[in-house]
Every structure is written in C-alpha cells, then in structure tokens.
Short mmCIF file of C-alpha atoms and ligand atoms in Angstrom, two decimals:
data_model
loop_
_atom_site.label_atom_id
_atom_site.label_comp_id
_atom_site.label_asym_id
_atom_site.label_seq_id
_atom_site.Cartn_x
_atom_site.Cartn_y
_atom_site.Cartn_z
CA MET A 1 -156.68 33.51 57.73
CA ARG A 2 -159.85 34.23 59.72
CA LEU A 3 -162.39 36.29 57.78
CA ILE A 4 -164.11 39.11 59.69
CA THR A 5 -166.68 40.73 57.42
CA GLY A 6 -168.78 43.87 57.66
CA LYS A 7 -171.53 41.67 59.16
CA ALA A 8 -169.33 40.52 62.05
CA LYS A 9 -170.91 40.54 65.51
CA LEU A 10 -169.23 41.03 68.85
CA LEU A 11 -168.94 38.86 71.97
CA GLY A 12 -166.69 39.57 74.91
CA VAL A 13 -165.81 39.32 78.58
CA ILE A 14 -166.11 42.05 81.20
CA GLY A 15 -164.02 42.26 84.37
CA TYR A 16 -161.73 44.53 86.33
CA PRO A 17 -158.90 43.83 85.75
CA ILE A 18 -159.33 41.68 82.64
CA GLU A 19 -155.91 41.42 81.03
CA HIS A 20 -155.20 37.98 82.56
CA SER A 21 -158.41 36.43 81.20
CA LEU A 22 -157.90 33.26 79.16
CA SER A 23 -161.40 33.47 77.67
CA PRO A 24 -160.51 35.46 74.50
CA ILE A 25 -157.99 32.78 73.53
CA MET A 26 -160.31 29.79 73.77
CA HIS A 27 -163.38 31.55 72.40
CA ASN A 28 -161.64 33.00 69.34
CA ALA A 29 -160.01 29.63 68.63
CA ALA A 30 -163.45 28.02 68.70
CA LEU A 31 -165.09 30.78 66.61
CA ALA A 32 -162.39 30.43 63.95
CA GLU A 33 -162.94 26.66 63.84
CA MET A 34 -166.70 27.18 63.58
CA GLY A 35 -166.24 29.67 60.73
CA ALA A 36 -168.44 32.10 62.70
CA ASP A 37 -168.45 35.79 61.81
CA LEU A 38 -168.08 36.66 65.50
CA VAL A 39 -165.21 38.19 67.48
CA TYR A 40 -164.68 37.82 71.26
CA LEU A 41 -162.90 40.70 73.01
CA PRO A 42 -161.84 41.61 76.59
CA PHE A 43 -163.45 44.73 78.12
CA GLU A 44 -161.95 46.22 81.27
CA ILE A 45 -164.85 47.92 83.04
CA ALA A 46 -164.44 49.62 86.41
CA PRO A 47 -167.29 48.92 88.87
CA GLU A 48 -168.56 52.51 88.71
CA ASN A 49 -168.93 52.26 84.91
CA LEU A 50 -170.82 48.98 84.79
CA GLU A 51 -174.32 50.31 84.17
CA GLN A 52 -173.17 52.73 81.48
CA ALA A 53 -171.09 50.02 79.82
CA ILE A 54 -174.07 47.65 79.63
CA GLN A 55 -176.22 50.35 78.04
CA GLY A 56 -173.42 50.97 75.55
CA PHE A 57 -173.20 47.25 74.79
CA ALA A 58 -176.93 47.27 73.93
CA ALA A 59 -176.49 50.37 71.78
CA ILE A 60 -173.72 48.82 69.68
CA GLY A 61 -175.48 45.49 69.40
CA ILE A 62 -173.13 43.19 71.30
CA GLN A 63 -174.60 39.67 71.10
CA GLY A 64 -173.49 38.40 74.47
CA PHE A 65 -170.66 38.44 76.97
CA SER A 66 -168.99 36.61 79.83
CA VAL A 67 -168.79 38.20 83.26
CA THR A 68 -165.94 37.82 85.70
CA ILE A 69 -164.76 39.39 88.97
CA PRO A 70 -165.94 41.87 90.29
CA HIS A 71 -169.18 42.07 88.29
CA LYS A 72 -170.75 38.61 88.73
CA GLN A 73 -173.20 39.74 91.42
CA THR A 74 -173.48 43.48 90.81
CA ILE A 75 -174.67 42.98 87.24
CA MET A 76 -177.72 40.97 88.34
CA PRO A 77 -180.05 43.95 88.98
CA LEU A 78 -179.26 45.24 85.47
CA LEU A 79 -180.66 42.13 83.77
CA SER A 80 -184.23 41.55 82.66
CA GLU A 81 -184.10 37.78 83.18
CA ILE A 82 -181.94 35.49 85.35
CA SER A 83 -181.92 31.68 85.20
CA ASP A 84 -182.78 29.57 88.24
CA VAL A 85 -179.25 28.18 88.48
CA ALA A 86 -177.77 31.70 88.50
CA GLU A 87 -180.26 32.74 91.20
CA ALA A 88 -179.27 29.70 93.28
CA ILE A 89 -175.56 30.40 92.86
CA GLY A 90 -176.13 34.12 93.41
CA ALA A 91 -173.96 35.13 90.45
CA VAL A 92 -174.11 35.41 86.67
CA ASN A 93 -171.23 34.58 84.31
CA THR A 94 -172.95 34.51 80.89
CA ILE A 95 -175.21 37.15 79.34
CA TRP A 96 -177.04 37.34 76.03
CA ARG A 97 -179.44 39.73 74.37
CA THR A 98 -183.14 39.10 74.01
CA GLU A 99 -186.02 41.33 72.88
CA LYS A 100 -186.72 42.14 76.53
CA GLY A 101 -183.14 43.14 77.35
CA TRP A 102 -180.21 41.21 78.79
CA SER A 103 -180.66 37.63 80.04
CA GLY A 104 -178.15 35.98 82.35
CA THR A 105 -177.21 32.54 83.57
CA ASN A 106 -174.29 30.85 85.25
CA THR A 107 -172.43 28.09 83.39
CA ASP A 108 -169.86 27.45 86.18
CA ALA A 109 -171.88 24.58 87.67
CA GLU A 110 -172.18 22.99 84.21
CA GLY A 111 -168.44 23.53 83.65
CA PHE A 112 -167.65 21.97 87.02
CA LEU A 113 -169.89 18.98 86.28
CA ALA A 114 -168.70 18.11 82.77
CA PRO A 115 -165.48 16.23 83.75
CA LEU A 116 -167.32 14.44 86.59
CA ARG A 117 -170.19 13.36 84.36
CA SER A 118 -167.75 11.96 81.82
CA ARG A 119 -166.59 9.49 84.51
CA GLN A 120 -170.08 7.89 84.41
CA LYS A 121 -170.04 7.11 88.11
CA ASP A 122 -173.09 6.87 90.33
CA TRP A 123 -172.61 9.74 92.78
CA SER A 124 -175.84 9.19 94.69
CA GLN A 125 -174.18 7.62 97.75
CA SER A 126 -171.17 9.89 97.69
CA VAL A 127 -169.81 12.40 100.17
CA ALA A 128 -168.56 15.69 98.73
CA VAL A 129 -166.18 17.87 100.74
CA ILE A 130 -165.69 21.40 99.42
CA LEU A 131 -162.84 23.54 100.76
CA GLY A 132 -163.80 27.23 100.72
CA ASN A 133 -167.08 29.11 100.85
CA GLY A 134 -166.66 31.82 98.21
CA GLY A 135 -168.30 32.37 94.83
CA ALA A 136 -166.84 29.30 93.13
CA ALA A 137 -167.92 27.06 96.04
CA ARG A 138 -171.52 28.11 95.34
CA ALA A 139 -171.28 26.81 91.76
CA VAL A 140 -169.72 23.61 93.11
CA VAL A 141 -172.64 23.13 95.51
CA ALA A 142 -175.10 23.58 92.63
CA GLY A 143 -173.08 20.99 90.69
CA CYS A 144 -173.03 18.52 93.60
CA VAL A 145 -176.80 18.88 94.01
CA GLU A 146 -177.21 18.13 90.32
CA LEU A 147 -174.92 15.07 90.68
CA GLY A 148 -177.12 13.88 93.52
CA CYS A 149 -174.37 13.64 96.17
CA ALA A 150 -175.75 12.26 99.44
CA GLU A 151 -173.77 14.67 101.66
CA ILE A 152 -172.20 18.02 100.81
CA HIS A 153 -169.79 19.50 103.36
CA ILE A 154 -168.54 23.07 103.04
CA VAL A 155 -165.32 23.77 104.91
CA GLY A 156 -164.53 27.39 105.80
CA ARG A 157 -162.53 29.47 108.28
CA ASP A 158 -165.03 32.22 109.08
CA ALA A 159 -168.03 31.15 111.18
CA GLN A 160 -170.14 34.14 110.13
CA LYS A 161 -169.56 33.57 106.41
CA LEU A 162 -170.29 29.86 106.88
CA ASP A 163 -173.57 30.71 108.59
CA ALA A 164 -174.56 33.05 105.76
CA PHE A 165 -173.58 30.39 103.21
CA SER A 166 -175.72 27.79 104.98
CA GLN A 167 -178.72 30.12 105.22
CA SER A 168 -178.55 31.02 101.54
CA TRP A 169 -179.09 27.31 100.74
CA ASN A 170 -181.96 27.17 103.19
CA GLY A 171 -183.72 23.86 103.05
CA LEU A 172 -180.88 21.93 101.45
CA LEU A 173 -180.61 19.24 104.12
CA ARG A 174 -177.62 17.52 102.51
CA LEU A 175 -175.51 20.65 102.97
CA LYS A 176 -173.50 21.05 106.18
CA VAL A 177 -171.00 23.81 106.96
CA ARG A 178 -167.82 22.81 108.81
CA SER A 179 -164.72 24.41 110.27
CA TRP A 180 -161.24 23.42 109.04
CA GLU A 181 -160.72 21.67 112.40
CA THR A 182 -163.21 18.99 111.32
CA LEU A 183 -161.05 17.88 108.35
CA PRO A 184 -159.58 14.81 110.15
CA GLU A 185 -163.09 13.39 110.50
CA LEU A 186 -164.26 14.46 107.00
CA LEU A 187 -161.29 13.49 104.81
CA PRO A 188 -161.45 9.69 105.29
CA ARG A 189 -165.15 9.83 104.21
CA ALA A 190 -164.71 12.06 101.14
CA ASP A 191 -165.51 10.57 97.71
CA LEU A 192 -165.17 13.95 96.03
CA LEU A 193 -162.80 16.56 97.48
CA VAL A 194 -162.86 20.01 95.87
CA ASN A 195 -160.41 22.84 96.46
CA ALA A 196 -162.46 26.02 95.96
CA THR A 197 -159.91 28.23 97.73
CA PRO A 198 -157.01 30.04 96.04
CA ILE A 199 -154.49 28.07 98.18
CA GLY A 200 -151.79 26.77 95.81
CA MET A 201 -152.53 29.21 93.01
CA SER A 202 -149.58 30.66 91.14
CA PRO A 203 -147.25 32.19 92.40
CA HIS A 204 -147.82 30.23 95.67
CA VAL A 205 -147.23 26.94 93.90
CA ASP A 206 -145.71 25.17 96.93
CA LYS A 207 -148.90 25.56 99.00
CA SER A 208 -151.73 23.05 99.40
CA PRO A 209 -154.93 23.19 101.44
CA LEU A 210 -153.95 19.78 102.87
CA THR A 211 -150.92 18.78 104.92
CA LEU A 212 -149.18 15.55 103.89
CA LYS A 213 -150.67 13.88 106.96
CA GLU A 214 -154.15 14.99 105.93
CA ALA A 215 -153.59 13.76 102.37
CA ASP A 216 -152.65 10.35 103.83
CA GLN A 217 -156.16 10.11 105.31
CA LEU A 218 -157.90 10.20 101.92
CA LYS A 219 -159.56 7.14 100.40
CA ALA A 220 -157.50 5.53 97.64
CA GLU A 221 -160.36 6.06 95.15
CA VAL A 222 -161.09 9.70 96.06
CA VAL A 223 -161.68 12.11 93.17
CA ALA A 224 -159.75 15.32 93.93
CA TYR A 225 -160.79 18.40 92.00
CA ASP A 226 -158.85 21.66 92.13
CA LEU A 227 -160.62 24.70 90.63
CA ILE A 228 -157.21 26.39 90.22
CA TYR A 229 -155.81 26.12 86.68
CA THR A 230 -152.31 27.54 87.13
CA PRO A 231 -150.07 25.79 88.06
CA ASN A 232 -151.12 22.58 86.41
CA PRO A 233 -151.06 20.32 88.38
CA THR A 234 -151.29 22.12 91.72
CA MET A 235 -149.53 20.82 94.82
CA PHE A 236 -152.92 19.58 96.07
CA LEU A 237 -153.50 17.47 92.95
CA GLN A 238 -149.91 16.23 93.04
CA GLN A 239 -150.38 15.05 96.65
CA VAL A 240 -153.44 13.05 95.59
CA ARG A 241 -151.76 11.65 92.46
CA ASP A 242 -148.80 10.53 94.56
CA ARG A 243 -151.27 8.47 96.61
CA GLY A 244 -152.95 6.96 93.55
CA GLY A 245 -156.12 9.08 93.64
CA VAL A 246 -157.95 10.48 90.62
CA THR A 247 -157.46 14.19 89.88
CA ILE A 248 -159.30 16.85 87.84
CA ASP A 249 -157.83 20.30 87.24
CA GLY A 250 -159.55 23.69 86.98
CA LEU A 251 -158.65 24.13 83.33
CA GLU A 252 -161.34 21.68 82.29
CA MET A 253 -163.98 23.59 84.29
CA LEU A 254 -162.85 26.84 82.68
CA ILE A 255 -163.09 25.30 79.20
CA GLN A 256 -166.45 23.65 79.81
CA GLN A 257 -168.11 26.74 81.31
CA GLY A 258 -166.88 28.67 78.27
CA ALA A 259 -168.14 26.00 75.87
CA ALA A 260 -171.57 26.11 77.53
CA ALA A 261 -171.64 29.92 77.10
CA LEU A 262 -170.58 29.74 73.47
CA GLN A 263 -173.31 27.21 72.83
CA ILE A 264 -175.87 29.68 74.23
CA TRP A 265 -174.58 32.54 72.05
CA THR A 266 -174.20 30.65 68.79
CA GLN A 267 -176.84 27.90 69.18
CA GLN A 268 -174.33 25.64 67.43
CA SER A 269 -172.25 22.70 68.59
CA VAL A 270 -168.96 23.96 69.98
CA PRO A 271 -165.48 22.52 69.23
CA VAL A 272 -164.43 21.88 72.84
CA ASP A 273 -161.21 20.10 71.79
CA THR A 274 -160.10 23.24 69.93
CA MET A 275 -160.79 25.37 73.01
CA ARG A 276 -158.80 22.96 75.19
CA GLN A 277 -155.92 22.74 72.74
CA SER A 278 -155.69 26.53 72.35
CA LEU A 279 -155.40 27.02 76.11
CA ARG A 280 -152.95 24.17 76.65
CA GLU A 281 -150.71 25.60 73.93
CA TYR A 282 -150.98 29.13 75.31
CA LEU A 283 -150.14 27.93 78.84
CA GLY A 284 -147.27 25.76 77.61
CA LEU A 285 -148.91 22.52 78.78
CA ASN A 286 -148.93 19.14 76.89
P1 NAP B 1 -163.54 33.83 96.57
O1 NAP B 1 -164.97 34.18 96.36
O2 NAP B 1 -162.57 34.89 96.98
O3 NAP B 1 -163.51 32.67 97.69
C1 NAP B 1 -162.31 32.11 98.15
C2 NAP B 1 -162.59 31.18 99.32
O4 NAP B 1 -161.35 30.64 99.74
C3 NAP B 1 -163.19 31.91 100.53
O5 NAP B 1 -164.09 31.06 101.20
C4 NAP B 1 -161.96 32.16 101.40
O6 NAP B 1 -162.23 32.23 102.77
C5 NAP B 1 -161.16 30.90 101.14
N1 NAP B 1 -159.75 31.10 101.42
C6 NAP B 1 -158.91 31.97 100.80
N2 NAP B 1 -157.67 31.85 101.31
C7 NAP B 1 -157.74 30.92 102.29
C8 NAP B 1 -156.79 30.36 103.20
N3 NAP B 1 -155.51 30.74 103.19
N4 NAP B 1 -157.21 29.41 104.04
C9 NAP B 1 -158.52 29.01 104.06
N5 NAP B 1 -159.45 29.49 103.22
C10 NAP B 1 -159.07 30.43 102.35
O7 NAP B 1 -162.92 33.15 95.29
P2 NAP B 1 -163.69 32.23 94.22
O8 NAP B 1 -164.17 33.07 93.12
O9 NAP B 1 -164.63 31.38 94.97
O10 NAP B 1 -162.46 31.38 93.62
C11 NAP B 1 -161.84 30.35 94.39
C12 NAP B 1 -160.82 29.64 93.50
O11 NAP B 1 -161.48 29.00 92.43
C13 NAP B 1 -159.78 30.58 92.88
O12 NAP B 1 -158.55 29.92 92.89
C14 NAP B 1 -160.28 30.76 91.46
O13 NAP B 1 -159.23 31.01 90.55
C15 NAP B 1 -160.88 29.39 91.19
N6 NAP B 1 -161.93 29.42 90.15
C16 NAP B 1 -161.77 28.62 89.07
C17 NAP B 1 -162.75 28.58 88.10
C18 NAP B 1 -162.58 27.70 86.91
O14 NAP B 1 -163.32 27.84 85.93
N7 NAP B 1 -161.65 26.76 86.95
C19 NAP B 1 -163.92 29.37 88.24
C20 NAP B 1 -164.05 30.16 89.37
C21 NAP B 1 -163.04 30.18 90.34
P3 NAP B 1 -162.75 33.59 103.48
O15 NAP B 1 -164.10 33.86 102.86
O16 NAP B 1 -162.79 33.25 104.90
O17 NAP B 1 -161.74 34.64 103.09
#
C-alpha cells in the first residue's frame, strides 16, 4: 500500500475539462515506485478562475503542476520566469515553485524528441514534414530544430495561420510553410513525417491525414510519428507500417514529456518504464 504521510506534498494537472487526462495515472504510478511522499491530482479550472486558482495553489504550497488545454498560453503572464524553449513554443506545460514565484517550461519538445533520439540516427541531412500548425506542431518544430533537421516543412490549410506561424519563427531559415496541395511534392522527400493534427483521433479511427495513394509516395525508410495516442496504432501509422516504414506513436511523447516534468519536480531519476506500463495497462494495450 502507498504511504501518504502528514508531510505529503501535492502535484497536479490543470485543464478544462480535465477528466480525460492520463497524467494522474502515470505520475502516481511513478511516485509510488519512487517511494515519494507526493500525490498528483487533476484540477478542473475554468478559464475565468485561472488567476485565483494559481494564487490558491501558492497559498496551499503545491510543489508544481502540469498545464493542459486551454491554459497553456494564458498562464504565461502569471509566471515569474519562463524558459527559452517555452518562449519559443509559445506555451507552458510544466510549472514549479521557486522563491520568486512560479517558473514554467515546456517539456513537449523533449517528450517528442526522446523516441527519435533513442534511434541514434544522424538527422542533420533530413527533411521533416509536419502536418498541422497548432500548439503541438510548435513543440515539434522546436524538437526538429534541436535534432538539426536540414529542412522543416509545416503543412496547414489556413494561409493566414500559416503566415502567423512562419512569422513567429522569424529567422528560422530551415522552416517553410506549405499548403496541403504541396503534399505530392513533399511526401517522397520526407525522412520524418509527423501528424500534428487530430485527424484519426478516437472516435474517428478510420481517418488518416494521408490517402492510400499519398502513403504510397513515402520513402521505404520514412519515420512516421503520430502525436495521437488513442487509437494505438492510428490509421496513419498503420498505413506506414503496411508499407514497411518505421512508426512512433503519441503515447511515448506523452510519457516522456511527463517524465521530464517529474524529473524537474522531484530532482530524482524517474521510472519511465513504470509510467509506460501503467498507461498501457490502463488503455488496454500490450
Ligand atoms: P490544435 O492546436 O487544435 O492544432 C490542430 C492542428 O490541426 C491545426 O493546425 C488545425 O488546423 C489542424 N487540423 C485540424 N483538423 C484538420 C483537418 N481536418 N484537416 C487539416 N488540418 C486539420 O491542437 P494541438 O494541441 O496542436 O494537438 C494536435 C494533436 O496532437 C491532437 O491530436 C493532440 O491530441 C495531439 N497531442 C499529443 C501530445 C502527446 O503528448 N502525444 C501532445 C500534444 C498534442 P487549423 O488551425 O486550420 O484548424
């Protein structure tokens, strides 16, 4: 049985809604394994209550928390310190307490990178194609910059949003924004293809961002990465597997961004396998 003493400290995740969050499962599994006197709880906080909630968190001595939709950007002005990577991404997903107040960073890029780094491939000549230009795509761009990809193409459907995306990475010459119509020319060149749209997410499990004909254009050795974690695998990843390509699912990114956050809060090494196993069991995978 897990021992929670009178000295126990609190961690958590804020969002609105929050009931579908998988974070409490993996974090509490890890904390139990670590023997830490810490508990991780979900907090549903409506946007209009955010500022008051954060003040309350300071008052009751919460150690740190994760941030999910819709608070990842709106919380930024309430923090006393923001890391460079979170500034570049334009969103914060991990917060901890310091003497000055709340500090924030974004561990999504690190989470995205972990399964790619473990492949020990030289990405410096590679072409990354990212489908979607939302919040997650920004973390993916930060990750691709860190990997050293030679070209980073962002594919979107809204010219105005693509323009804004491009301008916000002002000076990043490797980054090009593209319309979906350019896919036939991009796909045969892609070494890394990332789905950062919700296309194919449960319950729309029979959808993929690619048609079968488009999937046929991919290189045999392409690495396809879907940020979606349910279903597992998605139709997109299945299309690539059927053609012999390498696939990475969004569950690993979720686990690794959480592990990076837990490392910040506890300053201890984190049992990533326990986090992975707890989620796979909960989701009925294996
Ligand atoms: P978001 O900010 O809403 O962005 C979604 C992007 O997808 C937007 O660019 C949107 O285009 C595009 N899109 C949506 N439906 C489309 C369609 N039918 N055709 C073409 N483009 C479409 O969402 P997000 O936060 O970036 O999340 C994107 C996905 O990543 C979600 O599935 C989310 O669950 C997943 N995710 C996973 C992790 C993880 O840890 N594994 C972390 C974060 C996000 P418009 O802007 O034109 O609408």
